[in-house]
XYZ file of C-alpha atoms in Angstrom:
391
model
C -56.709 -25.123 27.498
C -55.893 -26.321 24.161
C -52.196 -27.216 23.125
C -50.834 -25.334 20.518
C -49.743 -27.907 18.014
C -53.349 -29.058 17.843
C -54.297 -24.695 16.516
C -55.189 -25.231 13.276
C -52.457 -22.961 11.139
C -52.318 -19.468 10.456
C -53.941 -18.503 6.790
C -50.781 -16.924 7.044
C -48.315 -19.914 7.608
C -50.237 -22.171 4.890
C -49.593 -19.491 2.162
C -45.930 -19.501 2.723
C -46.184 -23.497 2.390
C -47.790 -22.826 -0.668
C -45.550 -20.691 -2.285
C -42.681 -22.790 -1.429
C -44.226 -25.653 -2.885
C -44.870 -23.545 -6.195
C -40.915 -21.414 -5.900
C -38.502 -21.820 -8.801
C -34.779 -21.790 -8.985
C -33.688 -18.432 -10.222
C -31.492 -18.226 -13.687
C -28.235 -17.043 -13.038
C -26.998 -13.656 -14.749
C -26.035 -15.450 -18.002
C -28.893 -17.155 -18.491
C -31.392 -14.675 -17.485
C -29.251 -12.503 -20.060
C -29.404 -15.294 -22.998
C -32.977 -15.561 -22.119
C -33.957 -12.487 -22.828
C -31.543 -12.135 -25.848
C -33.432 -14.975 -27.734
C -36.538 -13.604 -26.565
C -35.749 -10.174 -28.019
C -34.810 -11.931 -30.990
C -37.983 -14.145 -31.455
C -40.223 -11.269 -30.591
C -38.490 -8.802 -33.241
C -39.030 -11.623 -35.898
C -42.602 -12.115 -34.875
C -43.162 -8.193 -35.138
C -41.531 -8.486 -38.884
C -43.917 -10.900 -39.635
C -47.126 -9.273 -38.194
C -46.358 -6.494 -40.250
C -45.865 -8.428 -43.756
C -48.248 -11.095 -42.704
C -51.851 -10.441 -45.075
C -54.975 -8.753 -43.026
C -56.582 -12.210 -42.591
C -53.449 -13.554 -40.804
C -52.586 -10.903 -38.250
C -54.368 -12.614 -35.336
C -52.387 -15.344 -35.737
C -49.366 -13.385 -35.887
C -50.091 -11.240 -33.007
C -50.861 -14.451 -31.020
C -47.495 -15.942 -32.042
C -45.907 -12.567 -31.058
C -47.204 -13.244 -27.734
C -46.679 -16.745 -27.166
C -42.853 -15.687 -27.800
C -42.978 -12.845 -25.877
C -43.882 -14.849 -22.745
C -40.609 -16.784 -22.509
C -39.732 -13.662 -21.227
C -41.525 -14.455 -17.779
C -39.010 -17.249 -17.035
C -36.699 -14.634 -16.046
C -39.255 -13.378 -13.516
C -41.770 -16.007 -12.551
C -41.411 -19.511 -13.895
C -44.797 -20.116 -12.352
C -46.560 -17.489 -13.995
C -44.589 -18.430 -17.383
C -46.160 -21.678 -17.018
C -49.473 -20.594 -16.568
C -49.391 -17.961 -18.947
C -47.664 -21.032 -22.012
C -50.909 -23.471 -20.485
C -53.281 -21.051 -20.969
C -52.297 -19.574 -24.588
C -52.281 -23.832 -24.981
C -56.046 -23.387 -24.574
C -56.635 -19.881 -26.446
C -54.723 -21.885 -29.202
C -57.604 -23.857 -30.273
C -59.972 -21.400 -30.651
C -57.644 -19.326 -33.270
C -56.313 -22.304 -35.003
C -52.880 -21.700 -33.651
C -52.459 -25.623 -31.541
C -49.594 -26.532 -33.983
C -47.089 -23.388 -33.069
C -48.350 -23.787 -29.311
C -46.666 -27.289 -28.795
C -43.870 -26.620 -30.206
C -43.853 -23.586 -27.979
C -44.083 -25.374 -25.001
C -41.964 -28.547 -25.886
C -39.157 -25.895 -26.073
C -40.374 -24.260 -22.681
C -39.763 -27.901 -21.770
C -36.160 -27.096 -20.988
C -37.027 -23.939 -19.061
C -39.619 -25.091 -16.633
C -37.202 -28.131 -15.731
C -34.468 -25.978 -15.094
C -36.601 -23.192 -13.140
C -39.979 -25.116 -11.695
C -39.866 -27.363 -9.177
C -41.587 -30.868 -8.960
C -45.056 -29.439 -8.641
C -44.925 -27.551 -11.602
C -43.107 -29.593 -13.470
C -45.445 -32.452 -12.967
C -48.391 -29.676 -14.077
C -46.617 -28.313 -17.243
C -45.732 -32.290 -18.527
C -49.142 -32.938 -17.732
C -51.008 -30.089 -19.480
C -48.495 -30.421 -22.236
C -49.253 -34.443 -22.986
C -52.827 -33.625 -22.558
C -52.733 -30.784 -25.093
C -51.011 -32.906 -27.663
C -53.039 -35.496 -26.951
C -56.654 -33.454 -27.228
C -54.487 -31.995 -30.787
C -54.116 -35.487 -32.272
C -57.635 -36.799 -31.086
C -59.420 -34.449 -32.513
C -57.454 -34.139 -35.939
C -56.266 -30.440 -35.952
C -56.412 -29.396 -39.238
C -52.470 -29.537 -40.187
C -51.592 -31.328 -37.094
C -50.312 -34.601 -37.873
C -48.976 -37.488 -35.585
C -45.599 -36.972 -37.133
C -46.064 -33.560 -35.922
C -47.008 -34.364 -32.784
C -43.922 -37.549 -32.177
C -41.480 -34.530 -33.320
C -42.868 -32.171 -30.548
C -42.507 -34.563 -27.973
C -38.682 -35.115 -29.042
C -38.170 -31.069 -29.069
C -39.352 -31.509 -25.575
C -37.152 -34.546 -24.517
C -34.052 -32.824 -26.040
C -35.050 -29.781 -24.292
C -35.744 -31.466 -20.870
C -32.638 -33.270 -20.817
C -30.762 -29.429 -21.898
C -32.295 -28.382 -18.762
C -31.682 -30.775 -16.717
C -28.179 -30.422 -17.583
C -28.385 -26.714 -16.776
C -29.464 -27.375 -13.651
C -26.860 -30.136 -12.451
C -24.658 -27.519 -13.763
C -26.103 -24.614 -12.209
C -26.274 -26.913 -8.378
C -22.116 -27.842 -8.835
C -21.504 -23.915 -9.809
C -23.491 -23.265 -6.555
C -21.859 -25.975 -4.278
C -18.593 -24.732 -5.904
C -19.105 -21.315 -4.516
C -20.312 -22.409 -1.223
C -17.014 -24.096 -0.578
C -15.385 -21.596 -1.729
C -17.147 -19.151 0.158
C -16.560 -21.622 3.229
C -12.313 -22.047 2.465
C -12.218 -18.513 2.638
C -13.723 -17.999 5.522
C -11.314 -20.550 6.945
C -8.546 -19.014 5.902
C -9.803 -16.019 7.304
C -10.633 -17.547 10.564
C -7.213 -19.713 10.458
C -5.098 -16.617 9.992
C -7.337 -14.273 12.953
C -6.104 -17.504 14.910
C -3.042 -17.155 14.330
C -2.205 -13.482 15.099
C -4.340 -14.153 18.288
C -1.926 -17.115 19.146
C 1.301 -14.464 18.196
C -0.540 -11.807 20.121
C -1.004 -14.161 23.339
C 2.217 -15.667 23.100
C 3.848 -11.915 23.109
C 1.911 -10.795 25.993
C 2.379 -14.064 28.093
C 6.258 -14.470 27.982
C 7.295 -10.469 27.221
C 4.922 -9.114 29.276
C 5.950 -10.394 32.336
C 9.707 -9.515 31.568
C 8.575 -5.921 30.131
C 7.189 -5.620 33.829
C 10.535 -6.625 35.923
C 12.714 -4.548 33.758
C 10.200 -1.247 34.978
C 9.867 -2.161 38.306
C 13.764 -2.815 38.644
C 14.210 0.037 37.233
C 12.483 2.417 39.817
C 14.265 0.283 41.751
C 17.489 2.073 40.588
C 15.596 5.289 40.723
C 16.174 4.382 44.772
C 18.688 5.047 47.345
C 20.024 1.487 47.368
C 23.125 0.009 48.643
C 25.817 -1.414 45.907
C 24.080 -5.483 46.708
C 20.884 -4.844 45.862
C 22.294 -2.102 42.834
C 24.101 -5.189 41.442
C 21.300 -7.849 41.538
C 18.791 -5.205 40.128
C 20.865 -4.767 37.304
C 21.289 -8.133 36.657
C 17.814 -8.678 37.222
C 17.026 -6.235 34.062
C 19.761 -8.055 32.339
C 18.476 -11.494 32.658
C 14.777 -10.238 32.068
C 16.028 -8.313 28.862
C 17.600 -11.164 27.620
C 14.629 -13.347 28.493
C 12.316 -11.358 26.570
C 14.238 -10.922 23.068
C 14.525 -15.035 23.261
C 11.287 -15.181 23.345
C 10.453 -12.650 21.025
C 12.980 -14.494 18.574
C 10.852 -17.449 19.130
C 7.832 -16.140 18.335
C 8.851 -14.945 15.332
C 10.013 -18.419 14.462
C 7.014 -19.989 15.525
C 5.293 -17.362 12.723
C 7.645 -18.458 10.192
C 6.869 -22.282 10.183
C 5.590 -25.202 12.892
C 4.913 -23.530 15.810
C 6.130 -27.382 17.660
C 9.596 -26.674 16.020
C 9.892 -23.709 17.622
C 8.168 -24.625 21.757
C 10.185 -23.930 24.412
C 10.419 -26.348 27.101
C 7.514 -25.646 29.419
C 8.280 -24.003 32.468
C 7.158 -25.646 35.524
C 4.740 -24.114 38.712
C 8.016 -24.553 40.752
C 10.424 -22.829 38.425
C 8.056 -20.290 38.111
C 7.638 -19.654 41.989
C 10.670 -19.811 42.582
C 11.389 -16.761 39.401
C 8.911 -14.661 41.712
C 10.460 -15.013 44.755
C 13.403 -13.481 43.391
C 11.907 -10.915 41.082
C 9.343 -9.747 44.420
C 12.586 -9.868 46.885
C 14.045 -7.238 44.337
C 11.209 -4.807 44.928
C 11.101 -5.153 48.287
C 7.881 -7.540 48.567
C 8.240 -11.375 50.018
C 7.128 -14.727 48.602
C 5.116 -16.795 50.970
C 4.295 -20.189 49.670
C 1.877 -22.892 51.392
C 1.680 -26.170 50.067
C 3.650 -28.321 47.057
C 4.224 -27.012 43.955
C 6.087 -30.149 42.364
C 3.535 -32.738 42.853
C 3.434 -36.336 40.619
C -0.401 -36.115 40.476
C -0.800 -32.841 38.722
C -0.539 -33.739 34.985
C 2.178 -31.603 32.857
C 0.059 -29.576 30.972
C -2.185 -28.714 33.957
C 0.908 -27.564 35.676
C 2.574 -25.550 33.114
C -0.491 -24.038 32.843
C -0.416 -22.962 36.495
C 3.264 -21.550 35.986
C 1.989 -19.410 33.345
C -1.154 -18.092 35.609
C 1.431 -17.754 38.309
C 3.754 -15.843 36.272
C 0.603 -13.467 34.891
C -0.202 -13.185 38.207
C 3.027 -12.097 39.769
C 3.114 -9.775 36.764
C -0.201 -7.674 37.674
C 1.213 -7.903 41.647
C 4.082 -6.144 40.176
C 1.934 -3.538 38.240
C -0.390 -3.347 40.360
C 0.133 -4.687 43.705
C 0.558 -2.717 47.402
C 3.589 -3.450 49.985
C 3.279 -6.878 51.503
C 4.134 -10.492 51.652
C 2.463 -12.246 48.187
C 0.884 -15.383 50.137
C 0.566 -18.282 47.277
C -1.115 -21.092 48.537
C -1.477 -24.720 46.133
C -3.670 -27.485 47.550
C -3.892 -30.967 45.694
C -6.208 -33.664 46.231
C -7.659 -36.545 44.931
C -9.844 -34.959 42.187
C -8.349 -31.456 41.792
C -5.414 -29.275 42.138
C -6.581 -25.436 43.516
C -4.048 -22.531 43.470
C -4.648 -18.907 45.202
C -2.481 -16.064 44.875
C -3.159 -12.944 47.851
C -1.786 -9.795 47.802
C -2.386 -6.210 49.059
C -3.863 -3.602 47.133
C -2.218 -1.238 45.786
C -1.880 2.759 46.987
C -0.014 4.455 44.010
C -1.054 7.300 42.392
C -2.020 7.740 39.055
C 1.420 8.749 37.811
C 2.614 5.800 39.124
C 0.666 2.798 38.200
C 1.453 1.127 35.418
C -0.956 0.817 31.926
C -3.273 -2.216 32.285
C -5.971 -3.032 29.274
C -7.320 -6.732 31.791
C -5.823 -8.363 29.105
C -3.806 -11.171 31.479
C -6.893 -11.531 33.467
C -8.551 -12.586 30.230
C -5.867 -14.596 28.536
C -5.909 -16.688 32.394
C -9.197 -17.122 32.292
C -9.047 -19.145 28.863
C -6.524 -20.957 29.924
C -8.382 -22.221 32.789
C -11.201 -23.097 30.521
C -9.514 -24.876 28.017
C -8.548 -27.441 30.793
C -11.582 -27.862 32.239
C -10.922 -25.137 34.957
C -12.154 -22.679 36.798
C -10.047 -19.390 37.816
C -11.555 -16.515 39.666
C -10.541 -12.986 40.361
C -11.812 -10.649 43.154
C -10.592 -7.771 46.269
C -11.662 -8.633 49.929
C -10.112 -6.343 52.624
C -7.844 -4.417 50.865
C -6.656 -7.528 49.207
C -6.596 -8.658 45.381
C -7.330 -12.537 45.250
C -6.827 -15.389 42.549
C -8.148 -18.480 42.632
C -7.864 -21.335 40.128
C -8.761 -24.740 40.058
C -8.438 -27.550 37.608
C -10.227 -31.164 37.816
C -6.922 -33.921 38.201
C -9.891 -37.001 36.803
């Protein structure tokens, strides 16, 4: 079976080579619209003068009305201008007309360098030297080599006017681009940054949002004046919690986010926060393993804190009656952390309004460290697991 890099190309494939070989850069709007002006112009002068011009010379009016009326094309199809100019070129000599059709196309000279590419502008230079040089061979009648030096400066000066328009034409263009691209950084920087405001808000209020309701049922309870007292202070210290870090977040919106970071909390801080927030609802703490240890890097364990404290959060939403077993292994290589805890029974009227949110916001967190965190139920249990690499 043959390979398919030695099929010979599609007819298909070669004509799209083709035409890319042969495509011009477009005029922009203000060119295209000057174009056309002076067109319009040179054509309504030509028509004047076919009209006044004397019986015998109206052929060579007419052809000079279309000669001008074919700069026209550049705003269309610089190749088919360019075939069109190389062609009248040749119909020139046969109505005596070679002298107006250089000068024609030296000052097309500026338009096919700003329009053609390399291709055609190697073809129109070429057919334009060769056409002033068949002119001056064979002694045009009126067609002198004065004549035929000035044409060739005409199309210098109007070479380098479009090569100008072009370098011009590529800056506008890059100009644009990074314009184009700034904006969409700005854009991009600012979606950043309410996604940063919105996770910060739903990892530090959340959480708090969460004990205050649950305390508050709490309250709802026949409870004795003990655990009245500490649930109340509970929603005290959570309230106050959460409008610090609201305040914060709104500072970290109004300048340097570093200005405004909190100390980070720690895994064992945090454990130790839902031990006493789960004794309050009547659910216990079990931990296994060491949450302070010297081998887990700061940022790795912070980041645990905050998975812990996202967890607790959804046990408290979420979770059934039952000890909350949290188990944290470390060895050599990684650190692993699992969080168990019954499933919950309530009823609709009583569960709380979950979008998966945390789930998601853990998740990235874990990634962005080079972790791993999983989330599933196994008998009539919900179960966390994270793990980050320590090397």
């Amino acid at each position: 079976m043959r390979a398919m890099s030695s099929e010979p190309s599609p007819p298909v494939n070669r004509t799209r080579r083709l035409l890319r070989t042969w495509a011009s850069s477009p005029l922009v709007k203000a060119e295209r619209l000057t174009m056309l002006a002076l067109t319009s112009a040179g054509v309504a002068i030509s028509v004047v003068l076919v009209i006044v011009s004397p019986a015998d010379d109206i052929a060579s009016s007419v052809f000079q009305l279309a000669l001008t009326a074919m700069f026209a094309l550049f705003v269309w199809s610089p190749l088919l201008a360019v075939i069109m100019l190389l062609s009248a070129m040749c119909v020139s000599f046969a109505v005596a007309n070679e002298g107006a059709t250089i000068v024609a196309l030296a000052v097309a000279m500026g338009c096919v360098v700003r329009t053609g590419t390399r291709p055609l502008l190697v073809t129109f230079v070429g057919g334009f030297l060769l056409s002033a040089a068949a002119a001056a061979t064979f002694a045009v009648p009126g067609l002198t080599l004065t004549n035929v030096a000035a044409a060739l400066v005409v199309a210098t000066v109007s070479g380098a006017v479009g090569y100008l328009l072009t370098v011009g034409s590529a800056r506008e263009q890059r100009l644009r681009q990074s314009l184009r691209a700034q904006e969409q950084a700005e854009q991009e920087a600012a979606f950043a940054e309410r996604q940063r405001i919105a996770d910060e808000l739903h990892d530090v209020i959340a959480h708090d949002l969460t004990v205050i309701t649950m305390y508050t049922r709490v309250l709802e309870q026949p409870i004795d004046d003990e655990l009245r007292e500490q649930s109340q202070q509970t929603i005290r210290d959570a309230a106050t919690k959460a409008l610090g870090d609201l305040r914060r977040v709104v500072e970290q919106a109004k300048g340097p986010a570093v200005l405004a970071e909190p100390p980070r909390e720690s895994l064992a801080d945090a454990i130790e926060n839902a031990r006493s927030e789960l004794h309050g609802v009547g659910a216990t703490l079990v931990l296994d393993g060491a949450t302070a240890d010297p081998r887990v890097p700061r940022v790795i364990d912070a980041a645990l804190a905050r998975i812990a404290r996202e967890s607790i959060t959804n046990v408290l939403k979420h979770g059934g009656r039952g000890a909350v077993e949290i188990t944290v292994r470390v060895s050599s290589g990684t650190v692993r952390m699992s969080v168990r805890s019954p499933l919950a029974t309530k009823g609709p009227r009583e569960a709380l309004p979950s979008g998966g949110y945390g789930i998601m916001r853990m998740t990235a967190r874990a990634q962005q460290l080079g972790g791993e965190l999983t989330v599933r139920s196994e008998h009539h249990a919900w179960i966390l697991e994270v793990q980050f690499p320590l090397v």
